[in-house]
mmCIF file of C-alpha atoms and ligand atoms in Angstrom:
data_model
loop_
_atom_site.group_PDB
_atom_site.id
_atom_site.type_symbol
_atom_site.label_atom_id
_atom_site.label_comp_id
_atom_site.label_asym_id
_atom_site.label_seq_id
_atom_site.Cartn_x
_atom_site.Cartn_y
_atom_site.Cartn_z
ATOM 1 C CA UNK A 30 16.474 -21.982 -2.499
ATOM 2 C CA UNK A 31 15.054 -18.888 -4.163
ATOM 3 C CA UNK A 32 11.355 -19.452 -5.321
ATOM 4 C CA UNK A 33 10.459 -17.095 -8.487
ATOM 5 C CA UNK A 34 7.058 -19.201 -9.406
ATOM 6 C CA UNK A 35 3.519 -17.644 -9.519
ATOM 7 C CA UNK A 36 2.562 -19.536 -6.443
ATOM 8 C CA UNK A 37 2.657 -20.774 -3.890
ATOM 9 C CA UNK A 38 5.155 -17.904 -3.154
ATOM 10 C CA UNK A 39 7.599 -17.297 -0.577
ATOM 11 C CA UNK A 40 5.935 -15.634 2.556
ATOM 12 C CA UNK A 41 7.912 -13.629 4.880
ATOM 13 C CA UNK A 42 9.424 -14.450 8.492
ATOM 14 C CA UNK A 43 6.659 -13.478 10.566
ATOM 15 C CA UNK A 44 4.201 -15.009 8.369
ATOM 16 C CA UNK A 45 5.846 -18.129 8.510
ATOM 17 C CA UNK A 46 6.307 -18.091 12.270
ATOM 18 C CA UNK A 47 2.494 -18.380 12.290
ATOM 19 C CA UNK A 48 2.920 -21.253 11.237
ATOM 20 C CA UNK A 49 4.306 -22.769 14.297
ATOM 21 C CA UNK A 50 1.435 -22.292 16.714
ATOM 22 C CA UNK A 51 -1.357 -24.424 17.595
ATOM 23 C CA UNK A 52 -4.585 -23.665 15.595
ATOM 24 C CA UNK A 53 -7.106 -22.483 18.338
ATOM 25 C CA UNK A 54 -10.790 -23.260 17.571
ATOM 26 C CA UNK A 55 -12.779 -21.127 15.860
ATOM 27 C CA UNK A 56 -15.931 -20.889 16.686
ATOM 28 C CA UNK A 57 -15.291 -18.377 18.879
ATOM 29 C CA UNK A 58 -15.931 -14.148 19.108
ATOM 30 C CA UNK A 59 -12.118 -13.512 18.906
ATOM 31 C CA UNK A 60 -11.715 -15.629 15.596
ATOM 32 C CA UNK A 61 -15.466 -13.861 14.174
ATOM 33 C CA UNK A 62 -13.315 -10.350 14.946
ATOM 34 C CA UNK A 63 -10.421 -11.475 12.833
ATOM 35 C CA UNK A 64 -12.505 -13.258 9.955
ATOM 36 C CA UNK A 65 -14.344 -9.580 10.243
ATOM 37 C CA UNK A 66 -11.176 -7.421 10.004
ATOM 38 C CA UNK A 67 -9.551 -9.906 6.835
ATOM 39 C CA UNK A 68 -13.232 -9.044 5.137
ATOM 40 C CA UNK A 69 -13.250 -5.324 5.372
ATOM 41 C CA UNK A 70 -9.460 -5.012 4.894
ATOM 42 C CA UNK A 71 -9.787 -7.577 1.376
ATOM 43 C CA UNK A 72 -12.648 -4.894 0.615
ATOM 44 C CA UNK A 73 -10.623 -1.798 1.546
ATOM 45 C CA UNK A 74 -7.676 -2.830 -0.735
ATOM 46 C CA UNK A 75 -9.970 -3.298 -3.687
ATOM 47 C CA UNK A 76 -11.557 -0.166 -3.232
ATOM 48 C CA UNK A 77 -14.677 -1.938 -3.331
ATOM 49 C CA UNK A 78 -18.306 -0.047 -3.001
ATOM 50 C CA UNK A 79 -20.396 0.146 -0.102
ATOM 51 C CA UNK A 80 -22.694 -2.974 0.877
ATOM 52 C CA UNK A 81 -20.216 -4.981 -1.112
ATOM 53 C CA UNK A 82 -18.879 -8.383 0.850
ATOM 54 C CA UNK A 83 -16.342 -10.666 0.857
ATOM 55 C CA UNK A 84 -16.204 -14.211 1.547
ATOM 56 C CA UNK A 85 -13.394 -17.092 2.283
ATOM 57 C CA UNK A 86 -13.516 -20.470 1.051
ATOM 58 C CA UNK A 87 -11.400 -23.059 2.221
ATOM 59 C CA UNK A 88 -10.222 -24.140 -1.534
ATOM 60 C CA UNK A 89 -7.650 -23.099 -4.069
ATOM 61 C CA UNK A 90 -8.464 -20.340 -6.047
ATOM 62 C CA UNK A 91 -10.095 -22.305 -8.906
ATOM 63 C CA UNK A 92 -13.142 -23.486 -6.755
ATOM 64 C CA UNK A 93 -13.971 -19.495 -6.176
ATOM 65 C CA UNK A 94 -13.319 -19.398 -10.103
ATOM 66 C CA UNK A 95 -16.252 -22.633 -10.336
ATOM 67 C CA UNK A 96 -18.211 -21.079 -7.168
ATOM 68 C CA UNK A 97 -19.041 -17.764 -8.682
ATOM 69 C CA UNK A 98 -20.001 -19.142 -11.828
ATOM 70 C CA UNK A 99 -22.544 -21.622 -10.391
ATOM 71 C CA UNK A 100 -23.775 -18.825 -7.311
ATOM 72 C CA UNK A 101 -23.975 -15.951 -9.895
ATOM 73 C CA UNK A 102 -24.834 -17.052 -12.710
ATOM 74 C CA UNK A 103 -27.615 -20.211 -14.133
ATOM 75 C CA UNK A 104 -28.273 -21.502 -17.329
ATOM 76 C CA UNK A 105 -30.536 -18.306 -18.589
ATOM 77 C CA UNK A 106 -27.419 -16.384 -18.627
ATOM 78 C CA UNK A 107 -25.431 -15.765 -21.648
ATOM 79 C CA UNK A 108 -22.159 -15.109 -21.317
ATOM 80 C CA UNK A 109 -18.853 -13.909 -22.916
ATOM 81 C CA UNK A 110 -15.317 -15.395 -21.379
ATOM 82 C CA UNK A 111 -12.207 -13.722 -22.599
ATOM 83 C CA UNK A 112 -9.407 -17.337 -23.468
ATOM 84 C CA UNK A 113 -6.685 -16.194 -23.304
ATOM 85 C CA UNK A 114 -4.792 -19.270 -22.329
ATOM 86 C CA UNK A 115 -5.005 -22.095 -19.540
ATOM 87 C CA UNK A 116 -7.002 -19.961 -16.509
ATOM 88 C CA UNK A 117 -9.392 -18.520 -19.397
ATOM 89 C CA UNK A 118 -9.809 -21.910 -20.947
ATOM 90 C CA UNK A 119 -10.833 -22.627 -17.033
ATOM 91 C CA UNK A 120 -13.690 -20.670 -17.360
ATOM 92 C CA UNK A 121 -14.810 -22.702 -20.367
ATOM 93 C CA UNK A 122 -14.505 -25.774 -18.751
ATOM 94 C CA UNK A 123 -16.361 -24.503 -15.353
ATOM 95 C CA UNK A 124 -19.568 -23.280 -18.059
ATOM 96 C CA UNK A 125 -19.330 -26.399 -20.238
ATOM 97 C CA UNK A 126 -19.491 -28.499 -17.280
ATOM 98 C CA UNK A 127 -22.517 -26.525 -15.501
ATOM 99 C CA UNK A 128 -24.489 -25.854 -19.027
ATOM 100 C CA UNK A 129 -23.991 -22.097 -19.154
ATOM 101 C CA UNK A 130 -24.138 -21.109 -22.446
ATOM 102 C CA UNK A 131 -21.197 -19.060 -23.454
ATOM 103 C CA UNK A 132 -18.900 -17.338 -26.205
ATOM 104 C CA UNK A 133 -15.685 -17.118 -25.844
ATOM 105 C CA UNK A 134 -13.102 -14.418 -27.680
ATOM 106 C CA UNK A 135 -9.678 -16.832 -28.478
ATOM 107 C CA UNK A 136 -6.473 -14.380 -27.963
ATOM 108 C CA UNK A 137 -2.765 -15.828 -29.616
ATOM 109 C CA UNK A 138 -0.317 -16.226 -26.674
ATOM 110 C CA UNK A 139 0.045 -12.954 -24.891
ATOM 111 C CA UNK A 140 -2.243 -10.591 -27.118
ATOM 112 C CA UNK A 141 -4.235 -8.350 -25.247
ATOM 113 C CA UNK A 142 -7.478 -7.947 -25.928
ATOM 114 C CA UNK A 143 -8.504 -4.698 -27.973
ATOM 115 C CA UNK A 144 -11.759 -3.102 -28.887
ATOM 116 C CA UNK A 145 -11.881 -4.599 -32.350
ATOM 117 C CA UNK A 146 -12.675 -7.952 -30.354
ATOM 118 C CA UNK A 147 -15.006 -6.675 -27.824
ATOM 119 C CA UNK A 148 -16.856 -4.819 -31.278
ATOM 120 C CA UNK A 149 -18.370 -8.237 -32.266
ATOM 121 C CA UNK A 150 -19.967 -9.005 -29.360
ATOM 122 C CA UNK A 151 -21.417 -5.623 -28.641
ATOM 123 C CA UNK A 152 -24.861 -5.857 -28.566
ATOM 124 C CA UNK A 153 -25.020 -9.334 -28.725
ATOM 125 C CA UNK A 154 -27.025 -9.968 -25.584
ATOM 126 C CA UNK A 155 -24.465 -10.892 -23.130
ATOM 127 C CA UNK A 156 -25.387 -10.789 -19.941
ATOM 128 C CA UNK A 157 -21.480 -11.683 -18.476
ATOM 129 C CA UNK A 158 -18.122 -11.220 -18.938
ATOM 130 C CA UNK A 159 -15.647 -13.354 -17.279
ATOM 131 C CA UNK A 160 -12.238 -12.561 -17.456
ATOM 132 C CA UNK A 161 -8.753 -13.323 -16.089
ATOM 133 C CA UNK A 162 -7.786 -9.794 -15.280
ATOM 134 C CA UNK A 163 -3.985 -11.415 -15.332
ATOM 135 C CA UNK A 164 -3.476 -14.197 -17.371
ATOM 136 C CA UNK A 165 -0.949 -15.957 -15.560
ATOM 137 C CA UNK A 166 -0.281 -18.683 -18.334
ATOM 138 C CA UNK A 167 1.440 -15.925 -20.600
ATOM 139 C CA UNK A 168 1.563 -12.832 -18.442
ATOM 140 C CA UNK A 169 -0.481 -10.850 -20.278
ATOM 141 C CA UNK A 170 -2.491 -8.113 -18.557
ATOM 142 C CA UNK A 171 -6.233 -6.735 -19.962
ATOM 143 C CA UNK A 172 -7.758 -3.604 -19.803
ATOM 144 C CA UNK A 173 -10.546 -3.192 -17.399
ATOM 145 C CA UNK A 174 -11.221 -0.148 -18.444
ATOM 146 C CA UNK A 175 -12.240 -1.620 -21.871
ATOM 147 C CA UNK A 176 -13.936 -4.531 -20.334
ATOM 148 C CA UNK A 177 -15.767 -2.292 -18.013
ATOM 149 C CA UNK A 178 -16.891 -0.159 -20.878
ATOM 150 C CA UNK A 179 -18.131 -3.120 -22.930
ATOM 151 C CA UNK A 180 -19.968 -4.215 -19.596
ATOM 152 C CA UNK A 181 -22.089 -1.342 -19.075
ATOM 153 C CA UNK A 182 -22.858 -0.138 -21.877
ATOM 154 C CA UNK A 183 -23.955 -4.041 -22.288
ATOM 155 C CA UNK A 184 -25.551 -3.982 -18.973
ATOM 156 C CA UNK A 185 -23.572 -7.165 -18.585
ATOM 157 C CA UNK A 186 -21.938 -8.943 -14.911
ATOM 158 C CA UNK A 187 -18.586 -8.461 -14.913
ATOM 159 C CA UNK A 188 -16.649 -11.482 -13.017
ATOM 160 C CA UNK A 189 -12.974 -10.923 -12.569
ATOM 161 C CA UNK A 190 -10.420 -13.985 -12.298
ATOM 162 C CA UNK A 191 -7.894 -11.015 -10.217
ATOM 163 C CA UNK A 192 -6.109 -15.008 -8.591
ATOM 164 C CA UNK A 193 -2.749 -13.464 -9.793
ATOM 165 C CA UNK A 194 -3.177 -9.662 -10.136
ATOM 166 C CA UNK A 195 -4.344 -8.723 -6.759
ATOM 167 C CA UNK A 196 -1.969 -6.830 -4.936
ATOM 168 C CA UNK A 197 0.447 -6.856 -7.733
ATOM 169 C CA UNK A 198 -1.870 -4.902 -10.210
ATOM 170 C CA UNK A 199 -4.367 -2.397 -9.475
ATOM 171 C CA UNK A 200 -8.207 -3.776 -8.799
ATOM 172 C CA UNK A 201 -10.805 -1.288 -8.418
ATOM 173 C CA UNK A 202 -13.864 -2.314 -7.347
ATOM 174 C CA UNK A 203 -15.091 1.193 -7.000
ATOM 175 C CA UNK A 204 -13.851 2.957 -10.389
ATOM 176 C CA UNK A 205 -15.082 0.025 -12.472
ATOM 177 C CA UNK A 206 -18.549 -1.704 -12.024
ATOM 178 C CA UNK A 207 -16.831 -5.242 -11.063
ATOM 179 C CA UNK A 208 -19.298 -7.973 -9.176
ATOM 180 C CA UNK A 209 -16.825 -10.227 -8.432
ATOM 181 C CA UNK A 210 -12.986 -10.465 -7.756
ATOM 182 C CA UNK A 211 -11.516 -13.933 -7.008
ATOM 183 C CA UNK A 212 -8.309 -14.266 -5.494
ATOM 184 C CA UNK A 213 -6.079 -16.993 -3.794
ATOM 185 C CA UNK A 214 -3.898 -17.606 -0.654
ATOM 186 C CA UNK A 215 -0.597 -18.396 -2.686
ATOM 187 C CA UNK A 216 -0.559 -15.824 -5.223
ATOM 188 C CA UNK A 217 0.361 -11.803 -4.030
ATOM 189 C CA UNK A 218 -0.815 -12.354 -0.798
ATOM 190 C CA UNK A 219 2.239 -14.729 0.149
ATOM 191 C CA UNK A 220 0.142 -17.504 2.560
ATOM 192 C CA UNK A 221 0.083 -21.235 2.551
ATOM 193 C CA UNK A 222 -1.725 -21.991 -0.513
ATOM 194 C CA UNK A 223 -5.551 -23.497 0.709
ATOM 195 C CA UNK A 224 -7.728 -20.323 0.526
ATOM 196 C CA UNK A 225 -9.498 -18.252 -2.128
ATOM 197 C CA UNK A 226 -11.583 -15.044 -1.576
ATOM 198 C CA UNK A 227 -14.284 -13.875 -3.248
ATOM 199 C CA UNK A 228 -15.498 -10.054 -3.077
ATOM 200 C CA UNK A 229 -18.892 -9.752 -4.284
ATOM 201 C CA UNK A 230 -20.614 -6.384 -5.252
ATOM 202 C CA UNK A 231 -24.296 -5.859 -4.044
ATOM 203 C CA UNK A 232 -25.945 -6.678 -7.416
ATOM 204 C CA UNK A 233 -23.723 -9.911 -7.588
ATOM 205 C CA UNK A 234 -25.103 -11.114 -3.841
ATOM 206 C CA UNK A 235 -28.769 -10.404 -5.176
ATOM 207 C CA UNK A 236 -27.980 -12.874 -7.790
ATOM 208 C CA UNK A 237 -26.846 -15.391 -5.477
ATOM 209 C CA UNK A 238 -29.429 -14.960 -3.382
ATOM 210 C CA UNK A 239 -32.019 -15.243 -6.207
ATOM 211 C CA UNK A 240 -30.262 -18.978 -7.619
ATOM 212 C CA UNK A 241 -30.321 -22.231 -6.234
ATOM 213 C CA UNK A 242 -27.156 -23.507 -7.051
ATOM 214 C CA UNK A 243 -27.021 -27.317 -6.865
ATOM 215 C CA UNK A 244 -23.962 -27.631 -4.407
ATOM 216 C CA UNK A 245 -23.559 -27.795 -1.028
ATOM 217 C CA UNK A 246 -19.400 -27.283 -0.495
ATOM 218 C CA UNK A 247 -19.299 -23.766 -2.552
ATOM 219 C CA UNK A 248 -22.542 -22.494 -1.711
ATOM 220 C CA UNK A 249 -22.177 -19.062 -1.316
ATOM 221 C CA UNK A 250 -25.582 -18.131 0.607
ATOM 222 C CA UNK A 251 -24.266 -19.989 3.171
ATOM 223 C CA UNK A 252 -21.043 -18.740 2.855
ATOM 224 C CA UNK A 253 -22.378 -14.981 3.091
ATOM 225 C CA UNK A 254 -25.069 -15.395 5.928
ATOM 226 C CA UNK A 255 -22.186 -16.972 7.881
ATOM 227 C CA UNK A 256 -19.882 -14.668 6.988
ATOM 228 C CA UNK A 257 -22.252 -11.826 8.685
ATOM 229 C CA UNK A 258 -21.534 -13.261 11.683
ATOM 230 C CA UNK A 259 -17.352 -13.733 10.802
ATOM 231 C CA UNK A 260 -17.705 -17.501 10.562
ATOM 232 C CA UNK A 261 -18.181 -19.653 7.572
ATOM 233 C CA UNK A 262 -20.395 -22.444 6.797
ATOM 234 C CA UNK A 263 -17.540 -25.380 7.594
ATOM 235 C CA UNK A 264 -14.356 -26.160 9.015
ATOM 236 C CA UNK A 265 -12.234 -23.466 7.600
ATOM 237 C CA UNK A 266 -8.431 -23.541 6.837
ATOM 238 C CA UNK A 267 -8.020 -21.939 10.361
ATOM 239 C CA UNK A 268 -4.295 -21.643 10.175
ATOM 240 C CA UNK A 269 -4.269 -20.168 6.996
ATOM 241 C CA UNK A 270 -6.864 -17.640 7.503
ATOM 242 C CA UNK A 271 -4.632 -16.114 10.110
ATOM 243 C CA UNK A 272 -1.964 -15.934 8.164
ATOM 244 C CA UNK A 273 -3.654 -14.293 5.808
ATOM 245 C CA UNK A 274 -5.031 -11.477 8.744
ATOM 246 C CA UNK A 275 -1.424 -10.760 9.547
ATOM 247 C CA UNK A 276 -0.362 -9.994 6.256
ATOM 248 C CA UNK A 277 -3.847 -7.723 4.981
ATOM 249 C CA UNK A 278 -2.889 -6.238 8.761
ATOM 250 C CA UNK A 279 0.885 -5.829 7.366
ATOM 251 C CA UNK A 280 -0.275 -4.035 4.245
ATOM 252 C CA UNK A 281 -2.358 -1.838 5.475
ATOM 253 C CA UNK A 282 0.439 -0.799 7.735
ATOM 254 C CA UNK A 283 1.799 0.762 4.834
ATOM 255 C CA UNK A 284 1.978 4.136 4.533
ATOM 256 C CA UNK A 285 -0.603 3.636 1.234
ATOM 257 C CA UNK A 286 -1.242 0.284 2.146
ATOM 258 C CA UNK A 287 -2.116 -1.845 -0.936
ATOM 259 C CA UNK A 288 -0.811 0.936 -3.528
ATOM 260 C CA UNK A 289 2.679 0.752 -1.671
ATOM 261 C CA UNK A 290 2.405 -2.994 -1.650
ATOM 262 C CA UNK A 291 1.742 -3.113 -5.574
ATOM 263 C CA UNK A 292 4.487 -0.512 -6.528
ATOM 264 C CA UNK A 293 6.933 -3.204 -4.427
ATOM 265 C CA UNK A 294 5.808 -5.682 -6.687
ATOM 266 C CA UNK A 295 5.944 -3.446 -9.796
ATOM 267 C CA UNK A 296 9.782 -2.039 -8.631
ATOM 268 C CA UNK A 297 10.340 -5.908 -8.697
ATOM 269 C CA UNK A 298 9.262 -6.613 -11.938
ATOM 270 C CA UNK A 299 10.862 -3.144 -13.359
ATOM 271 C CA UNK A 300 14.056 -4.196 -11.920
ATOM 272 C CA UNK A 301 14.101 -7.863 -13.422
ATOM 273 C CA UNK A 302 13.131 -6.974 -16.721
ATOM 274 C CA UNK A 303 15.664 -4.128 -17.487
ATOM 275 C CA UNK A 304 18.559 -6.188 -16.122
ATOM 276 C CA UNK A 305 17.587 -8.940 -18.717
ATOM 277 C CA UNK A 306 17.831 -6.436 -21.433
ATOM 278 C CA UNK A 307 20.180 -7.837 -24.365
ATOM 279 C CA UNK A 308 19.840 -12.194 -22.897
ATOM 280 C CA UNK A 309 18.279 -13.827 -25.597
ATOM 281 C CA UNK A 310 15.251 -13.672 -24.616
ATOM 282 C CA UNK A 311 11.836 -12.254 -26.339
ATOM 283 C CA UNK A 312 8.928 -11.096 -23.857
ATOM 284 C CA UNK A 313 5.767 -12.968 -24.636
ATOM 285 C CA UNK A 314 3.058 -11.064 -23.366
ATOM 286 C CA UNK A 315 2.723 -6.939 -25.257
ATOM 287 C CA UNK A 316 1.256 -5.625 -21.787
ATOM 288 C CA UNK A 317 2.623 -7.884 -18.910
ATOM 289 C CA UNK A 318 1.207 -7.797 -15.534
ATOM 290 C CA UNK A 319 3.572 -6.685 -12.532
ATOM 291 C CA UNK A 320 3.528 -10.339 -10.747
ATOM 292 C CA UNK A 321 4.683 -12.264 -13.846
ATOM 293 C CA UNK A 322 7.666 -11.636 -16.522
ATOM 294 C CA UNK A 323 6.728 -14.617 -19.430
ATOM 295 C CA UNK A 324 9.683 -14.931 -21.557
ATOM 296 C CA UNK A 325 10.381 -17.338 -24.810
ATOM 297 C CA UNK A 326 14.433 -18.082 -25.189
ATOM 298 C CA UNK A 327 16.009 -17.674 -28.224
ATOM 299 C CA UNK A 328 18.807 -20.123 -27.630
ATOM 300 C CA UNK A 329 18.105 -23.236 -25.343
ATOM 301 C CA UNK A 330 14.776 -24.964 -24.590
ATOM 302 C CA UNK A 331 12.709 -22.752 -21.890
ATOM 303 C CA UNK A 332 12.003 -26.722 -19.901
ATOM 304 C CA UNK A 333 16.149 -27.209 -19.392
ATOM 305 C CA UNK A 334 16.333 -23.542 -18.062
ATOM 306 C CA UNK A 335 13.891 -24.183 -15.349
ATOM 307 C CA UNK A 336 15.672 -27.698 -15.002
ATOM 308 C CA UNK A 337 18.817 -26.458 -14.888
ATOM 309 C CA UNK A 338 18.395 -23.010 -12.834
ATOM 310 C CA UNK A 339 16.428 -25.917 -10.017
ATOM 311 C CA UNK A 340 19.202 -28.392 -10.088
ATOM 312 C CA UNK A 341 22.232 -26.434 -10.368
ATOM 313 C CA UNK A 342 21.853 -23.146 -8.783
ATOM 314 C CA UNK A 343 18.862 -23.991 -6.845
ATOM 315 C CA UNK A 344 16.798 -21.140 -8.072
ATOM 316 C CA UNK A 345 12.663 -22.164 -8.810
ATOM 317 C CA UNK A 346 11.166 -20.410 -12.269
ATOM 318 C CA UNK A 347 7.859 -21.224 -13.342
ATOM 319 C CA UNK A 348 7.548 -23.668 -15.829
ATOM 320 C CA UNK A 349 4.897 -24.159 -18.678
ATOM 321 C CA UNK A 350 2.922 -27.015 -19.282
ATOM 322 C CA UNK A 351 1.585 -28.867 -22.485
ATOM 323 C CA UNK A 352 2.452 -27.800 -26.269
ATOM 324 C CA UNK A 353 4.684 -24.344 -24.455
ATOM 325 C CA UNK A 354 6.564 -26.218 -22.068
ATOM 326 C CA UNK A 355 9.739 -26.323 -24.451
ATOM 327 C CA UNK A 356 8.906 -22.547 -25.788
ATOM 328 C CA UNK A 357 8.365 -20.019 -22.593
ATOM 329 C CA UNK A 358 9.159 -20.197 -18.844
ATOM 330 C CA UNK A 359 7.527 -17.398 -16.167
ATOM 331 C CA UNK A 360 9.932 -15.082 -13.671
ATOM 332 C CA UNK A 361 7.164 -13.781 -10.763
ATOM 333 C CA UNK A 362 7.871 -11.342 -8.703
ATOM 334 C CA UNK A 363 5.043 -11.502 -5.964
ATOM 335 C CA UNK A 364 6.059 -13.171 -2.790
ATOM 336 C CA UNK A 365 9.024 -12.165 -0.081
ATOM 337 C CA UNK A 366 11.699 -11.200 -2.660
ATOM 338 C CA UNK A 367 14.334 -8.622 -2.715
ATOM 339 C CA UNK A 368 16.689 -6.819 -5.689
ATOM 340 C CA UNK A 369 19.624 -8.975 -4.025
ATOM 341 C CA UNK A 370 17.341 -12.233 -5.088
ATOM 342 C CA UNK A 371 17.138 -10.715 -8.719
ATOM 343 C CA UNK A 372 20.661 -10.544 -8.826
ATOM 344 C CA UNK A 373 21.530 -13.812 -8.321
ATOM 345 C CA UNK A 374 18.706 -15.071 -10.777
ATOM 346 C CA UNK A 375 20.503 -12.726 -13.318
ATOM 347 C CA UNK A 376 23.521 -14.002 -12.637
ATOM 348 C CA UNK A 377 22.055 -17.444 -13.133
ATOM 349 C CA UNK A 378 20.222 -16.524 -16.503
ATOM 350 C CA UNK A 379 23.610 -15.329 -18.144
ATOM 351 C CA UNK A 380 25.367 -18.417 -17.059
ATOM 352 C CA UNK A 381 22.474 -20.651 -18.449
ATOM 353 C CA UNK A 382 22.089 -18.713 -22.192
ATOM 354 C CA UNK A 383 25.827 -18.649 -22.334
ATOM 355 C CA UNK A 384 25.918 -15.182 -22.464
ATOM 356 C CA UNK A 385 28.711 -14.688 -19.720
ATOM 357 C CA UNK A 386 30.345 -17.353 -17.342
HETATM 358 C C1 LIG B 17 -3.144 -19.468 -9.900
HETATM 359 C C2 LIG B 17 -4.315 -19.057 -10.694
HETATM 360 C C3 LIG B 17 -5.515 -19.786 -10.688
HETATM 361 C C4 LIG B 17 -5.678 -21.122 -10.067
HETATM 362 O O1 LIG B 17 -5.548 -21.173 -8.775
HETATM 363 P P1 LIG B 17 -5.461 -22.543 -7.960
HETATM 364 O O2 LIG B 17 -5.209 -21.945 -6.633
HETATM 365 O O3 LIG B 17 -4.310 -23.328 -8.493
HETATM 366 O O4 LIG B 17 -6.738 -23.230 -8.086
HETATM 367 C C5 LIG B 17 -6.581 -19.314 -11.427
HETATM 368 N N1 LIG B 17 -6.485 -18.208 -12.152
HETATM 369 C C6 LIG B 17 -5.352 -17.486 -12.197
HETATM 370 C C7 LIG B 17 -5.315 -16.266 -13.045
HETATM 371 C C8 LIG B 17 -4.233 -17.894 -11.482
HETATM 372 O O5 LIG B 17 -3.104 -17.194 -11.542
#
């Protein structure tokens, strides 16, 4: 079995092998040191200002999505989210459902967004932007540098979905004024899916310390003040979160550390999509992210090649749901994968469009 989804991922041998031991208890010194060393190496790969902080929760990554919503921001805030498809239509839900008033620009499947959209809500008295840096339905990538320009010169929070484009795109806390990145176990980081991070610039923590968020689970005061201390407010996903520590320590190994690890990913996805060059195939997405190639096929429903490529070759794409599931199917290329894994998906693809027994 060769597993090509967006998550959960395939993590490497020594990850896995984790998995075998006996979760010690944890509120101890020795796990505070390692919940301290996953912090500052999270904040280290994301180039991430001084006094910023980062905190785990023991969720998938859409509670961080709902948590820094309800910590950051209240119902005084006006905000702008960028829907792009099923994560940005996430965001919508998580404000409709707390009452925080919001725009929202809708982008066509895999359009990026451009300046002409940003135009009409310059000025407008937004006070944040939430966006899925990667939007992982489609593939399609934004530009944070446009999004950070609209931001400032806005004077606007900038709160950055990054669930899928950590580690396989570049995230720079420090270049661009970002107050929160969110990202999960399952995705680019290759661990057991259960845990989402969030890293949360200074100005973002003064917000969450100045709110009184009405939940007890994803409170992130709690979470932070605990967090000083390398502990967090409940039982966490123990097993997980060192998991997790071995493979930020494995990255930053590296002789560039999280750059090396995202050109891996990019090599990946460079490699996939020439050798797919002339199937009949369109890419959906005009500026695709490194962890995701979305593609619609010309000849044969996108549903009965992910069927097919499972049953018969046992090789896992990534599906779509609802009105696309017929229409596009997702190759990722974030996890434990290797050219030799392409090649035998390639082979696959060819046999499935017909193009060459
Ligand atoms: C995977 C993903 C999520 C959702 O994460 P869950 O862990 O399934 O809750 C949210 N946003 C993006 C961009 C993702 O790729």
């Amino acid at each position: 079995m060769i597993n090509f989804t967006v998550g959960p991922v395939q993590s490497d041998y020594e990850i896995r092998k984790l998995g075998l031991e006996q979760i010690p208890y944890f509120r101890t010194p020795e796990f505070s040191k390692v919940m301290a060393e996953s912090e500052k190496l999270i904040l280290k790969f994301l180039n991430a200002p001084e006094n910023s902080r980062a905190v785990f929760l023991t969720a998938s990554g859409t509670a961080s999505m709902e948590a820094s919503v309800i910590n950051i921001l209240n119902r005084k805030d006006k905000v702008l989210i960028v829907n792009g498809g099923t994560f940005g239509q996430r965001f919508v839900d998580i404000c409709n459902i707390h009452e925080i008033p919001f725009d929202e620009i809708k982008l066509g499947l895999g359009k990026s967004l451009t300046a002409e959209h940003l135009k009409k809500y310059d000025g407008g008295g937004y006070t944040a932007l939430l966006v899925n840096l990667h939007e992982t339905s489609t593939g399609v990538l934004y530009d944070l540098d446009l999004i950070d320009k609209f931001c400032k010169k806005n004077n606007a929070l900038l709160i950055v979905d990054a669930i899928s484009a950590f580690l396989a795109d570049d995230v720079d806390m420090g270049k661009y004024a970002v107050d929160a990145v969110i990202t999960g176990s399952q995705k680019a980081l290759a661990c057991p899916p259960g845990v989402s991070v969030i890293a949360l610039s200074e100005r973002a923590q003064k917000r969450v310390f100045a709110n009184a968020p009405k939940i007890l689970y994803l409170d992130l005061k709690r979470a932070l003040k605990d967090g000083e201390r390398g502990q967090t407010p409940f039982t966490p996903a123990v097993g997980i979160l060192l998991q997790i520590n071995a493979r930020l320590r494995q990255i930053d190994s590296l002789k560039h550390g999280a750059a090396d690890e995202i050109k891996r990913v990019a090599s990946l996805a460079k490699y996939f999509r020439k050798a797919i060059k002339g199937l009949p195939f369109e890419t959906v997405p005009e500026n695709p992210s490194n962890a995701v190639t979305c593609l619609r096929p010309l000849n044969i429903s996108a549903y009965e090649i992910f069927t097919t490529l499972k049953d018969e070759y046992g090789i896992w794409v990534c599906p779509n749901g609802g009105d696309l599931k017929e229409i596009i199917f997702r190759v990722g290329h974030i996890g434990c994968l290797s050219f030799e894994d392409y090649d035998r998906l390639i082979a696959a693809l060819k046999a499935v469009t017909g193009e060459k027994k």
